[in-house]
PDB file of C-alpha atoms in Angstrom:
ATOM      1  CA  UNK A 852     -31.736  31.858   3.130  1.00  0.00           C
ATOM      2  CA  UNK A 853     -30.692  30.843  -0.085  1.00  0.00           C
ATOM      3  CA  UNK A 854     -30.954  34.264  -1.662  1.00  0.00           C
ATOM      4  CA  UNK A 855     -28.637  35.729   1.263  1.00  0.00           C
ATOM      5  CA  UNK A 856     -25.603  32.885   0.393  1.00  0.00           C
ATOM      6  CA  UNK A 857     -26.305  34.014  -2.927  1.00  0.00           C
ATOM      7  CA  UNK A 858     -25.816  38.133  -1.956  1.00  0.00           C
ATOM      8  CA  UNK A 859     -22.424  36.786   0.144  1.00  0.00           C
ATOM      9  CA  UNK A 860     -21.555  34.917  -2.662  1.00  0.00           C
ATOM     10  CA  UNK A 861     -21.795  37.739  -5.023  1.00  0.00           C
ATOM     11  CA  UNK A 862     -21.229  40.737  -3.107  1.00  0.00           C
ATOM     12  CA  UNK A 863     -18.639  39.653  -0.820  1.00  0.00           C
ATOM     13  CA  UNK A 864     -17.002  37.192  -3.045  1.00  0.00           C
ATOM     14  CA  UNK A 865     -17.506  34.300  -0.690  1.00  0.00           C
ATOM     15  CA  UNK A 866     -17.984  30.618  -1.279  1.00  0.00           C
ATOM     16  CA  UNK A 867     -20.750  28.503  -0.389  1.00  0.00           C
ATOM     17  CA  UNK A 868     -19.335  26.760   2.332  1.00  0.00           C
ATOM     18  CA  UNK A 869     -17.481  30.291   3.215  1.00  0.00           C
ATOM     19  CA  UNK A 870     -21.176  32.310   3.459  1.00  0.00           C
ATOM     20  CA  UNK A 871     -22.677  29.542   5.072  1.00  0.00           C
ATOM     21  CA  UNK A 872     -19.777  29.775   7.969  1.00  0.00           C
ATOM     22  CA  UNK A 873     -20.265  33.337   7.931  1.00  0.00           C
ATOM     23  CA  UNK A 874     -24.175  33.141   8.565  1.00  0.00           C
ATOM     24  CA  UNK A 875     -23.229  30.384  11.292  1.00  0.00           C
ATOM     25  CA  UNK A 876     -20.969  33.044  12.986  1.00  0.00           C
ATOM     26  CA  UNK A 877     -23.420  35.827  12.881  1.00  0.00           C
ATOM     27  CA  UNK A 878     -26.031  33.510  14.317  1.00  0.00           C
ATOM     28  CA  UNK A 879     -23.822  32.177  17.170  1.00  0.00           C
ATOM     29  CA  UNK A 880     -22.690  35.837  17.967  1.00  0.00           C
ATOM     30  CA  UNK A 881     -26.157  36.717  18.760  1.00  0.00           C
ATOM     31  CA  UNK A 882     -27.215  33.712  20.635  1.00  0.00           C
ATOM     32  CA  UNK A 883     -24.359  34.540  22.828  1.00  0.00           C
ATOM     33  CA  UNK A 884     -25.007  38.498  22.870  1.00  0.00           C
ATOM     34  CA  UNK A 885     -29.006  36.697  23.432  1.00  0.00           C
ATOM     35  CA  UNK A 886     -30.280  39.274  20.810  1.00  0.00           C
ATOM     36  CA  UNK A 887     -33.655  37.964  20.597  1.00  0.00           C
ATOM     37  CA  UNK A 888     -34.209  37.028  16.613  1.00  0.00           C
ATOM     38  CA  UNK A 889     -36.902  34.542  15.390  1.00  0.00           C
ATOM     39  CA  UNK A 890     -34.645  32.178  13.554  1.00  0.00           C
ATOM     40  CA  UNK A 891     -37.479  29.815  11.921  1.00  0.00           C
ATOM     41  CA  UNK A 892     -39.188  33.092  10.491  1.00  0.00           C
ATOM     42  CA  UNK A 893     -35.982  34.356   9.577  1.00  0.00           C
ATOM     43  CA  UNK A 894     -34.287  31.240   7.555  1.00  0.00           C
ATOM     44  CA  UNK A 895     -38.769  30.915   6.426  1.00  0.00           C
ATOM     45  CA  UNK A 896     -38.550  27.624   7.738  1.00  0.00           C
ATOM     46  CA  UNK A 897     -34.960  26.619   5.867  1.00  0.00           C
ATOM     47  CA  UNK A 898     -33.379  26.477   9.345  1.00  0.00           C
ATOM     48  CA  UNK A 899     -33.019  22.473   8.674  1.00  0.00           C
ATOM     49  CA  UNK A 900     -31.496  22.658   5.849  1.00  0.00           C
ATOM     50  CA  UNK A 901     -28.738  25.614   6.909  1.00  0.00           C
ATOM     51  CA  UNK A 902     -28.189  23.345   9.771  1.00  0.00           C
ATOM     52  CA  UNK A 903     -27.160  20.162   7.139  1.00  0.00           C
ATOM     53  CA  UNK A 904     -25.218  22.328   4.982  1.00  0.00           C
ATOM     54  CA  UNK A 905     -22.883  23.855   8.027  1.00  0.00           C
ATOM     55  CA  UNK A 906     -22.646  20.069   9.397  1.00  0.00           C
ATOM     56  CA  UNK A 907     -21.378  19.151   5.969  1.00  0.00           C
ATOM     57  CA  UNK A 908     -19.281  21.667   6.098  1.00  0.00           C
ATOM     58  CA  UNK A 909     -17.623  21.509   9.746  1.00  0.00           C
ATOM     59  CA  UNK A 910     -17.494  17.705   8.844  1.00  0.00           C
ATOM     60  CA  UNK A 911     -15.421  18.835   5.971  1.00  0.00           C
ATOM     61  CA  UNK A 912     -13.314  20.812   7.743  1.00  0.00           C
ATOM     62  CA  UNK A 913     -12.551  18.773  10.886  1.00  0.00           C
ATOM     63  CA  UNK A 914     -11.304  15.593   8.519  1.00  0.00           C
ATOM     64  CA  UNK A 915      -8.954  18.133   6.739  1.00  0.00           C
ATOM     65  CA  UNK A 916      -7.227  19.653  10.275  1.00  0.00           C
ATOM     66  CA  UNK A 917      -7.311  15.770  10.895  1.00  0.00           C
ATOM     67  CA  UNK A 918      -5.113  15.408   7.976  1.00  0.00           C
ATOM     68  CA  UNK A 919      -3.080  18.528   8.905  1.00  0.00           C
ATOM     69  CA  UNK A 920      -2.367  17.118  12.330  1.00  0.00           C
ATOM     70  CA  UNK A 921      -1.668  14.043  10.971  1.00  0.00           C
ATOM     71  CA  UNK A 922       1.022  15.069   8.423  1.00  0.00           C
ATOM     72  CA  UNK A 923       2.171  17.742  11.227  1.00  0.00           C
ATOM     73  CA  UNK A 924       3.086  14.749  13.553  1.00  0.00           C
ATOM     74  CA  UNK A 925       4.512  11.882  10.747  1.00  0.00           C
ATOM     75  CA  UNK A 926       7.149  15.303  10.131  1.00  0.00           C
ATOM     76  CA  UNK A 927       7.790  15.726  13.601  1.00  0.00           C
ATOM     77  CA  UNK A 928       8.340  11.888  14.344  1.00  0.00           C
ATOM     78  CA  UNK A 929      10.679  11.791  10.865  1.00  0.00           C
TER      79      UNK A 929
END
């Protein structure tokens, strides 16, 4: 898995955090379209650590909409 955030990283000019959302995407989008893929065999048994890195990241990005909102509303009550 690492050598495919590497290729988005390179080829597609993507962050980290923005390859690992787009991997994240892909992967939801074919849960949902239930497109049968063997995940473990296909992250070679790095699933666990994908799944850490995009918690990190939608951690990351839930506290800054938090912050957002929260500025959003102090200008609204001002």
């Amino acid at each position: 898995m690492e050598k495919l955030i590497e290729r988005l990283q390179e080829e597609a000019q993507l962050t980290q955090e923005q390859a690992i959302k787009a991997i994240s995407v892909v992967k939801d989008y074919m849960d949902k379209e239930e497109i049968d893929i063997d995940w473990e065999k296909f992250f070679k048994g790095k699933s666990e650590d994908f799944i850490e890195k995009a918690r990190n990241l939608f951690s990351t990005v839930s506290k800054q909409t938090h912050s957002y909102t929260d500025n959003i509303v102090d200008k609204i009550d001002d």
